[in-house]
Amino acid sequence: MRNKMITGAIIAAVLLSGMVLFWYFTPSEISIVNIDAPKEIAIGQLDELRINLQNNASEDVNVTINVKNAFVDEKGESLKGFTILAYGNLSNMSNYKSLNAVDRPQKEVLLKPGSNIILVSIGYQVPGAQKVEVEVYQQGKFADSRIIELNVLKPTIEIFLEKYKSTNGTNEIHSVYGYLRLRGKGYAPGVAVNISVIDEETNKTVKTVTRGYSLHSEEDIPYSSQPLVIWQNRIFTYDPVTGAKIDTQTDTYSPIVVIELAKDESSTEKYARSPVVVKGKMGDRYKVVVTATWVDQFVSSEMKIPSSLATYKLPYPYGRKVQK
């Protein structure tokens, strides 16, 4: 009797193991048809993967999706989790379901029979090639996977300087304007800009200041240029007849450096709109050096004051005003 029980248990275990193995190695009815992805994506730009899944079953099937390397931070580390933006069946696009942006390592979605689309958000803070792997599981069993590679573009930073010369009584006023440009699509956070004035006779730094900037270049604009010093003034007025509120914003683009060369005594003008102000005497010679550093990029531009070259005349003295 005991031997029969043992034999029966062994047979049951073998049958159960066989069923499990048969289930595990039976080809899944779920497969990844293709993944549409942008060939290029800019740093800091959110984009999406379009995952096409085929459900060959005659009924709805719940599957678990895992997307690896969907997001990478500025340190180059892949973040856990991803965001499904929407999913649905191609035969009825109106039934697309939009999900809340909740990041989890894996997510379950319901596939209708036929072709299904899943939209997944992606974004990267470092340039270069990035591999994204999509895995699909059905009831815990691996169904299919696919790896794609996309290129994350890296914009470049540039520095431009302009000068303006004027007089204040018998004193010469040399103003230097600076512009930071991002060439190419993308986002450049944490650009460190150093502005220094050097005495050319002693080669010593007279004044220096470091400021931080963030640049963003829109998709339809080849480059984005930003003045290094902007003062904003906002005025609210009201229409006396209708009471309508009028919002007027004035942006003043000011010099990054003002150098006053006095014939006799320096003026009492503070030039408060500029971060670097130097007051010297006629005959003094200075060099304005501006550098910008971002990730592994370093650019610089310099200008001598006074210059033997003809001074570029700006259309507006000491500050450019733009009304919005």
mmCIF file of C-alpha atoms in Angstrom:
data_model
loop_
_atom_site.group_PDB
_atom_site.id
_atom_site.type_symbol
_atom_site.label_atom_id
_atom_site.label_comp_id
_atom_site.label_asym_id
_atom_site.label_seq_id
_atom_site.Cartn_x
_atom_site.Cartn_y
_atom_site.Cartn_z
ATOM 1 C CA MET A 1 0.000 0.000 0.000
ATOM 2 C CA ARG A 2 2.774 2.296 0.961
ATOM 3 C CA ASN A 3 4.659 1.537 -2.255
ATOM 4 C CA LYS A 4 1.538 2.352 -4.300
ATOM 5 C CA MET A 5 1.238 5.707 -2.535
ATOM 6 C CA ILE A 6 4.873 6.509 -3.213
ATOM 7 C CA THR A 7 4.507 5.437 -6.832
ATOM 8 C CA GLY A 8 1.377 7.542 -7.224
ATOM 9 C CA ALA A 9 3.111 10.558 -5.703
ATOM 10 C CA ILE A 10 6.055 10.162 -8.059
ATOM 11 C CA ILE A 11 3.765 9.866 -11.078
ATOM 12 C CA ALA A 12 1.816 12.947 -9.968
ATOM 13 C CA ALA A 13 5.030 14.910 -9.479
ATOM 14 C CA VAL A 14 6.295 13.869 -12.902
ATOM 15 C CA LEU A 15 3.010 14.818 -14.558
ATOM 16 C CA LEU A 16 2.935 18.159 -12.746
ATOM 17 C CA SER A 17 6.530 18.870 -13.706
ATOM 18 C CA GLY A 18 5.744 17.948 -17.271
ATOM 19 C CA MET A 19 2.763 20.289 -17.336
ATOM 20 C CA VAL A 20 4.852 23.110 -15.894
ATOM 21 C CA LEU A 21 7.633 22.503 -18.400
ATOM 22 C CA PHE A 22 5.124 22.267 -21.241
ATOM 23 C CA TRP A 23 3.536 25.567 -20.157
ATOM 24 C CA TYR A 24 6.879 27.260 -19.688
ATOM 25 C CA PHE A 25 8.343 26.213 -23.040
ATOM 26 C CA THR A 26 5.166 26.648 -25.060
ATOM 27 C CA PRO A 27 5.671 29.670 -27.340
ATOM 28 C CA SER A 28 3.847 32.731 -26.086
ATOM 29 C CA GLU A 29 1.006 34.211 -28.068
ATOM 30 C CA ILE A 30 2.421 37.665 -27.273
ATOM 31 C CA SER A 31 5.279 39.120 -29.312
ATOM 32 C CA ILE A 32 6.955 42.463 -29.980
ATOM 33 C CA VAL A 33 6.401 43.355 -33.625
ATOM 34 C CA ASN A 34 8.556 46.482 -33.657
ATOM 35 C CA ILE A 35 9.593 49.529 -31.634
ATOM 36 C CA ASP A 36 9.449 52.972 -33.209
ATOM 37 C CA ALA A 37 11.868 55.432 -31.633
ATOM 38 C CA PRO A 38 13.386 58.771 -32.635
ATOM 39 C CA LYS A 39 16.741 58.317 -34.333
ATOM 40 C CA GLU A 40 18.020 61.298 -32.374
ATOM 41 C CA ILE A 41 16.916 62.919 -29.138
ATOM 42 C CA ALA A 42 18.264 66.074 -27.494
ATOM 43 C CA ILE A 43 19.566 66.264 -23.947
ATOM 44 C CA GLY A 44 16.759 67.078 -21.531
ATOM 45 C CA GLN A 45 14.094 66.450 -24.168
ATOM 46 C CA LEU A 46 11.235 64.110 -23.302
ATOM 47 C CA ASP A 47 10.280 61.837 -26.162
ATOM 48 C CA GLU A 48 8.511 58.521 -26.522
ATOM 49 C CA LEU A 49 8.853 54.932 -27.689
ATOM 50 C CA ARG A 50 6.014 53.398 -29.670
ATOM 51 C CA ILE A 51 5.944 49.675 -28.867
ATOM 52 C CA ASN A 52 3.856 47.483 -31.180
ATOM 53 C CA LEU A 53 2.730 44.245 -29.480
ATOM 54 C CA GLN A 54 0.869 41.417 -31.198
ATOM 55 C CA ASN A 55 -1.680 39.374 -29.223
ATOM 56 C CA ASN A 56 -2.429 36.192 -31.189
ATOM 57 C CA ALA A 57 -4.865 34.903 -28.584
ATOM 58 C CA SER A 58 -8.596 35.101 -29.191
ATOM 59 C CA GLU A 59 -9.161 36.877 -25.881
ATOM 60 C CA ASP A 60 -7.792 39.736 -23.813
ATOM 61 C CA VAL A 61 -4.434 39.040 -22.187
ATOM 62 C CA ASN A 62 -2.745 40.791 -19.265
ATOM 63 C CA VAL A 63 0.980 41.259 -19.769
ATOM 64 C CA THR A 64 3.723 42.866 -17.719
ATOM 65 C CA ILE A 65 5.988 45.388 -19.438
ATOM 66 C CA ASN A 66 9.502 46.224 -18.330
ATOM 67 C CA VAL A 67 11.500 48.995 -20.021
ATOM 68 C CA LYS A 68 15.156 49.303 -19.056
ATOM 69 C CA ASN A 69 17.186 52.496 -19.453
ATOM 70 C CA ALA A 70 14.186 54.699 -20.254
ATOM 71 C CA PHE A 71 15.650 57.563 -18.206
ATOM 72 C CA VAL A 72 19.287 58.482 -17.506
ATOM 73 C CA ASP A 73 20.315 61.281 -15.130
ATOM 74 C CA GLU A 74 23.112 63.835 -15.497
ATOM 75 C CA LYS A 75 25.555 61.408 -13.814
ATOM 76 C CA GLY A 76 24.926 58.839 -16.525
ATOM 77 C CA GLU A 77 23.046 56.514 -14.163
ATOM 78 C CA SER A 78 19.967 54.700 -15.422
ATOM 79 C CA LEU A 79 16.925 55.472 -13.287
ATOM 80 C CA LYS A 80 14.605 52.711 -12.154
ATOM 81 C CA GLY A 81 11.098 52.762 -13.497
ATOM 82 C CA PHE A 82 9.428 54.170 -16.573
ATOM 83 C CA THR A 83 6.199 55.854 -17.568
ATOM 84 C CA ILE A 84 3.532 54.422 -19.851
ATOM 85 C CA LEU A 85 1.819 57.370 -21.494
ATOM 86 C CA ALA A 86 -0.983 55.430 -23.175
ATOM 87 C CA TYR A 87 -1.881 52.052 -24.663
ATOM 88 C CA GLY A 88 -4.608 50.578 -26.833
ATOM 89 C CA ASN A 89 -5.643 48.373 -29.736
ATOM 90 C CA LEU A 90 -4.960 49.518 -33.293
ATOM 91 C CA SER A 91 -8.416 48.430 -34.432
ATOM 92 C CA ASN A 92 -10.016 51.014 -32.168
ATOM 93 C CA MET A 93 -7.729 54.001 -31.540
ATOM 94 C CA SER A 94 -10.487 55.840 -29.668
ATOM 95 C CA ASN A 95 -10.154 53.367 -26.813
ATOM 96 C CA TYR A 96 -6.612 54.420 -25.982
ATOM 97 C CA LYS A 97 -6.068 54.582 -22.237
ATOM 98 C CA SER A 98 -3.895 57.363 -20.819
ATOM 99 C CA LEU A 99 -2.159 56.569 -17.546
ATOM 100 C CA ASN A 100 -0.966 58.732 -14.721
ATOM 101 C CA ALA A 101 2.781 59.261 -14.718
ATOM 102 C CA VAL A 102 3.637 56.821 -11.915
ATOM 103 C CA ASP A 103 7.037 55.186 -12.278
ATOM 104 C CA ARG A 104 7.405 51.523 -11.331
ATOM 105 C CA PRO A 105 9.973 48.859 -12.298
ATOM 106 C CA GLN A 106 7.235 46.934 -14.161
ATOM 107 C CA LYS A 107 3.707 47.658 -15.284
ATOM 108 C CA GLU A 108 0.758 45.522 -16.281
ATOM 109 C CA VAL A 109 -1.374 46.360 -19.299
ATOM 110 C CA LEU A 110 -4.323 44.667 -20.961
ATOM 111 C CA LEU A 111 -3.830 43.624 -24.580
ATOM 112 C CA LYS A 112 -6.763 43.140 -26.910
ATOM 113 C CA PRO A 113 -6.591 40.464 -29.625
ATOM 114 C CA GLY A 114 -4.576 41.726 -32.570
ATOM 115 C CA SER A 115 -2.109 44.599 -32.738
ATOM 116 C CA ASN A 116 -1.635 46.833 -29.678
ATOM 117 C CA ILE A 117 0.368 50.004 -29.186
ATOM 118 C CA ILE A 118 2.072 51.117 -25.959
ATOM 119 C CA LEU A 119 3.590 54.603 -25.685
ATOM 120 C CA VAL A 120 6.454 54.915 -23.199
ATOM 121 C CA SER A 121 8.220 58.122 -22.181
ATOM 122 C CA ILE A 122 12.027 58.396 -22.455
ATOM 123 C CA GLY A 123 14.559 61.096 -21.559
ATOM 124 C CA TYR A 124 18.320 61.488 -21.118
ATOM 125 C CA GLN A 125 20.618 64.008 -19.453
ATOM 126 C CA VAL A 126 23.850 62.736 -21.020
ATOM 127 C CA PRO A 127 24.856 62.576 -24.697
ATOM 128 C CA GLY A 128 25.851 59.588 -26.776
ATOM 129 C CA ALA A 129 24.372 56.217 -27.702
ATOM 130 C CA GLN A 130 21.728 54.796 -25.364
ATOM 131 C CA LYS A 131 20.347 51.253 -25.499
ATOM 132 C CA VAL A 132 16.753 50.674 -24.435
ATOM 133 C CA GLU A 133 15.491 47.158 -23.715
ATOM 134 C CA VAL A 134 11.800 46.245 -23.675
ATOM 135 C CA GLU A 135 10.713 42.990 -21.985
ATOM 136 C CA VAL A 136 7.246 41.422 -21.998
ATOM 137 C CA TYR A 137 6.003 38.801 -19.522
ATOM 138 C CA GLN A 138 2.749 36.843 -19.515
ATOM 139 C CA GLN A 139 1.706 35.413 -16.144
ATOM 140 C CA GLY A 140 5.301 35.608 -14.974
ATOM 141 C CA LYS A 141 6.615 33.798 -18.053
ATOM 142 C CA PHE A 142 8.994 35.572 -20.395
ATOM 143 C CA ALA A 143 7.242 36.281 -23.699
ATOM 144 C CA ASP A 144 9.542 38.479 -25.794
ATOM 145 C CA SER A 145 12.184 41.206 -25.681
ATOM 146 C CA ARG A 146 13.832 43.656 -28.005
ATOM 147 C CA ILE A 147 16.717 46.143 -27.776
ATOM 148 C CA ILE A 148 16.972 49.378 -29.727
ATOM 149 C CA GLU A 149 19.678 52.045 -29.784
ATOM 150 C CA LEU A 150 19.185 55.778 -30.129
ATOM 151 C CA ASN A 151 21.554 58.739 -30.193
ATOM 152 C CA VAL A 152 21.350 61.564 -27.655
ATOM 153 C CA LEU A 153 22.567 64.791 -29.239
ATOM 154 C CA LYS A 154 24.825 67.185 -27.405
ATOM 155 C CA PRO A 155 24.407 70.918 -28.035
ATOM 156 C CA THR A 156 27.446 73.194 -27.891
ATOM 157 C CA ILE A 157 27.879 76.418 -25.940
ATOM 158 C CA GLU A 158 29.385 79.619 -27.346
ATOM 159 C CA ILE A 159 30.320 83.041 -25.924
ATOM 160 C CA PHE A 160 30.034 86.346 -27.799
ATOM 161 C CA LEU A 161 31.192 89.794 -26.688
ATOM 162 C CA GLU A 162 30.233 93.263 -27.949
ATOM 163 C CA LYS A 163 31.513 96.656 -26.832
ATOM 164 C CA TYR A 164 30.198 100.166 -26.690
ATOM 165 C CA LYS A 165 32.195 103.334 -26.054
ATOM 166 C CA SER A 166 30.776 106.586 -24.732
ATOM 167 C CA THR A 167 31.859 109.580 -22.640
ATOM 168 C CA ASN A 168 30.754 111.005 -19.334
ATOM 169 C CA GLY A 169 32.205 114.486 -19.166
ATOM 170 C CA THR A 170 35.913 114.012 -19.688
ATOM 171 C CA ASN A 171 35.820 110.310 -18.816
ATOM 172 C CA GLU A 172 35.668 107.426 -21.262
ATOM 173 C CA ILE A 173 33.072 104.720 -20.598
ATOM 174 C CA HIS A 174 33.784 101.292 -22.104
ATOM 175 C CA SER A 175 30.866 98.860 -21.860
ATOM 176 C CA VAL A 176 31.160 95.164 -22.730
ATOM 177 C CA TYR A 177 28.059 93.082 -23.456
ATOM 178 C CA GLY A 178 28.099 89.292 -23.282
ATOM 179 C CA TYR A 179 25.890 86.649 -24.840
ATOM 180 C CA LEU A 180 25.763 82.923 -24.161
ATOM 181 C CA ARG A 181 24.577 80.785 -27.052
ATOM 182 C CA LEU A 182 23.424 77.178 -27.213
ATOM 183 C CA ARG A 183 23.883 75.777 -30.693
ATOM 184 C CA GLY A 184 21.813 72.702 -31.460
ATOM 185 C CA LYS A 185 18.647 71.313 -29.924
ATOM 186 C CA GLY A 186 18.642 70.473 -26.253
ATOM 187 C CA TYR A 187 19.039 71.754 -22.719
ATOM 188 C CA ALA A 188 22.189 72.905 -20.955
ATOM 189 C CA PRO A 189 21.670 73.308 -17.204
ATOM 190 C CA GLY A 190 24.398 74.568 -14.903
ATOM 191 C CA VAL A 191 26.574 76.533 -17.332
ATOM 192 C CA ALA A 192 29.216 78.333 -15.229
ATOM 193 C CA VAL A 193 30.291 81.690 -16.677
ATOM 194 C CA ASN A 194 33.288 83.557 -15.272
ATOM 195 C CA ILE A 195 33.787 87.259 -16.033
ATOM 196 C CA SER A 196 37.208 88.716 -15.254
ATOM 197 C CA VAL A 197 38.975 92.020 -15.841
ATOM 198 C CA ILE A 198 42.779 91.812 -15.988
ATOM 199 C CA ASP A 199 45.240 94.713 -15.753
ATOM 200 C CA GLU A 200 47.453 94.212 -18.808
ATOM 201 C CA GLU A 201 50.419 96.008 -17.257
ATOM 202 C CA THR A 202 50.573 93.876 -14.096
ATOM 203 C CA ASN A 203 48.715 90.831 -15.494
ATOM 204 C CA LYS A 204 46.730 90.752 -12.261
ATOM 205 C CA THR A 205 42.996 90.167 -12.031
ATOM 206 C CA VAL A 206 41.288 93.377 -10.971
ATOM 207 C CA LYS A 207 37.786 91.960 -10.545
ATOM 208 C CA THR A 208 36.106 88.629 -11.206
ATOM 209 C CA VAL A 209 32.664 87.122 -10.787
ATOM 210 C CA THR A 210 31.104 83.748 -11.605
ATOM 211 C CA ARG A 211 27.448 83.312 -12.517
ATOM 212 C CA GLY A 212 25.291 80.299 -13.379
ATOM 213 C CA TYR A 213 22.994 79.932 -16.398
ATOM 214 C CA SER A 214 20.647 77.383 -17.927
ATOM 215 C CA LEU A 215 19.997 77.356 -21.660
ATOM 216 C CA HIS A 216 17.280 75.684 -23.680
ATOM 217 C CA SER A 217 17.106 75.532 -27.446
ATOM 218 C CA GLU A 218 13.680 74.902 -28.984
ATOM 219 C CA GLU A 219 13.196 72.252 -31.650
ATOM 220 C CA ASP A 220 12.347 74.727 -34.395
ATOM 221 C CA ILE A 221 15.163 77.178 -33.548
ATOM 222 C CA PRO A 222 18.729 76.271 -34.610
ATOM 223 C CA TYR A 223 20.300 78.092 -31.680
ATOM 224 C CA SER A 224 19.318 80.003 -28.565
ATOM 225 C CA SER A 225 21.183 83.155 -27.508
ATOM 226 C CA GLN A 226 20.858 84.672 -24.047
ATOM 227 C CA PRO A 227 22.270 87.984 -22.772
ATOM 228 C CA LEU A 228 24.390 87.447 -19.685
ATOM 229 C CA VAL A 229 22.763 90.344 -17.810
ATOM 230 C CA ILE A 230 19.022 90.984 -18.034
ATOM 231 C CA TRP A 231 17.051 93.309 -15.769
ATOM 232 C CA GLN A 232 13.302 92.878 -15.880
ATOM 233 C CA ASN A 233 10.746 95.480 -14.905
ATOM 234 C CA ARG A 234 7.028 94.751 -14.863
ATOM 235 C CA ILE A 235 4.373 97.468 -14.777
ATOM 236 C CA PHE A 236 0.642 96.930 -14.345
ATOM 237 C CA THR A 237 -1.738 99.614 -15.556
ATOM 238 C CA TYR A 238 -5.509 99.726 -15.922
ATOM 239 C CA ASP A 239 -7.734 101.026 -18.674
ATOM 240 C CA PRO A 240 -9.767 103.859 -17.053
ATOM 241 C CA VAL A 241 -12.829 103.062 -19.168
ATOM 242 C CA THR A 242 -13.085 99.264 -19.056
ATOM 243 C CA GLY A 243 -10.800 98.518 -16.122
ATOM 244 C CA ALA A 244 -8.809 96.109 -18.283
ATOM 245 C CA LYS A 245 -5.472 95.143 -16.762
ATOM 246 C CA ILE A 246 -2.434 95.915 -18.925
ATOM 247 C CA ASP A 247 0.755 94.006 -18.174
ATOM 248 C CA THR A 248 3.936 95.539 -19.641
ATOM 249 C CA GLN A 249 7.307 93.887 -19.116
ATOM 250 C CA THR A 250 10.551 95.629 -20.037
ATOM 251 C CA ASP A 251 13.794 93.668 -20.388
ATOM 252 C CA THR A 252 16.997 95.707 -20.159
ATOM 253 C CA TYR A 253 20.109 94.003 -21.510
ATOM 254 C CA SER A 254 22.982 95.495 -19.533
ATOM 255 C CA PRO A 255 26.772 95.291 -19.878
ATOM 256 C CA ILE A 256 28.612 92.526 -18.076
ATOM 257 C CA VAL A 257 31.546 94.906 -17.585
ATOM 258 C CA VAL A 258 31.807 98.694 -17.374
ATOM 259 C CA ILE A 259 35.285 100.228 -17.360
ATOM 260 C CA GLU A 260 35.532 103.957 -16.693
ATOM 261 C CA LEU A 261 38.797 105.654 -17.645
ATOM 262 C CA ALA A 262 39.073 109.062 -15.985
ATOM 263 C CA LYS A 263 41.131 111.974 -17.242
ATOM 264 C CA ASP A 264 41.139 113.537 -13.791
ATOM 265 C CA GLU A 265 38.755 112.273 -11.113
ATOM 266 C CA SER A 266 36.526 109.235 -11.418
ATOM 267 C CA SER A 267 32.803 109.867 -11.477
ATOM 268 C CA THR A 268 30.405 108.933 -8.689
ATOM 269 C CA GLU A 269 28.336 106.774 -11.053
ATOM 270 C CA LYS A 270 27.947 103.248 -9.637
ATOM 271 C CA TYR A 271 26.815 101.497 -12.844
ATOM 272 C CA ALA A 272 24.739 99.257 -10.600
ATOM 273 C CA ARG A 273 23.204 97.254 -13.431
ATOM 274 C CA SER A 274 26.556 95.652 -14.279
ATOM 275 C CA PRO A 275 28.145 92.857 -12.195
ATOM 276 C CA VAL A 276 31.728 94.045 -12.849
ATOM 277 C CA VAL A 277 32.717 97.731 -12.634
ATOM 278 C CA VAL A 278 36.298 98.990 -12.859
ATOM 279 C CA LYS A 279 37.409 102.610 -12.515
ATOM 280 C CA GLY A 280 40.841 103.523 -13.782
ATOM 281 C CA LYS A 281 42.794 106.322 -15.395
ATOM 282 C CA MET A 282 43.417 107.333 -18.987
ATOM 283 C CA GLY A 283 46.311 105.240 -20.262
ATOM 284 C CA ASP A 284 45.350 102.136 -18.259
ATOM 285 C CA ARG A 285 44.877 99.016 -20.348
ATOM 286 C CA TYR A 286 42.621 96.105 -19.435
ATOM 287 C CA LYS A 287 41.600 92.756 -20.838
ATOM 288 C CA VAL A 288 38.096 91.389 -20.348
ATOM 289 C CA VAL A 289 38.064 87.573 -20.321
ATOM 290 C CA VAL A 290 34.809 85.614 -20.264
ATOM 291 C CA THR A 291 34.779 81.813 -19.991
ATOM 292 C CA ALA A 292 31.906 79.329 -19.979
ATOM 293 C CA THR A 293 32.090 75.749 -18.689
ATOM 294 C CA TRP A 294 29.468 73.057 -19.138
ATOM 295 C CA VAL A 295 30.063 69.313 -18.659
ATOM 296 C CA ASP A 296 33.229 68.716 -20.749
ATOM 297 C CA GLN A 297 32.937 71.916 -22.799
ATOM 298 C CA PHE A 298 35.033 75.008 -22.205
ATOM 299 C CA VAL A 299 34.822 78.155 -24.343
ATOM 300 C CA SER A 300 36.246 81.633 -23.879
ATOM 301 C CA SER A 301 36.259 85.070 -25.444
ATOM 302 C CA GLU A 302 38.256 88.172 -24.628
ATOM 303 C CA MET A 303 38.322 91.853 -25.454
ATOM 304 C CA LYS A 304 40.920 94.554 -24.847
ATOM 305 C CA ILE A 305 39.934 97.913 -23.338
ATOM 306 C CA PRO A 306 40.648 100.356 -24.841
ATOM 307 C CA SER A 307 40.982 98.689 -28.209
ATOM 308 C CA SER A 308 43.013 99.845 -31.176
ATOM 309 C CA LEU A 309 40.236 98.514 -33.396
ATOM 310 C CA ALA A 310 37.130 100.510 -34.170
ATOM 311 C CA THR A 311 34.562 100.161 -31.415
ATOM 312 C CA TYR A 312 31.347 98.462 -32.409
ATOM 313 C CA LYS A 313 28.533 100.951 -31.894
ATOM 314 C CA LEU A 314 25.432 99.466 -30.362
ATOM 315 C CA PRO A 315 22.142 101.038 -31.410
ATOM 316 C CA TYR A 316 21.258 101.697 -27.758
ATOM 317 C CA PRO A 317 23.570 103.236 -25.179
ATOM 318 C CA TYR A 318 24.080 101.416 -21.879
ATOM 319 C CA GLY A 319 21.449 98.749 -22.065
ATOM 320 C CA ARG A 320 19.043 97.401 -24.613
ATOM 321 C CA LYS A 321 15.371 97.625 -23.828
ATOM 322 C CA VAL A 322 12.761 95.279 -25.173
ATOM 323 C CA GLN A 323 9.118 95.750 -24.308
ATOM 324 C CA LYS A 324 6.824 92.758 -24.129
#
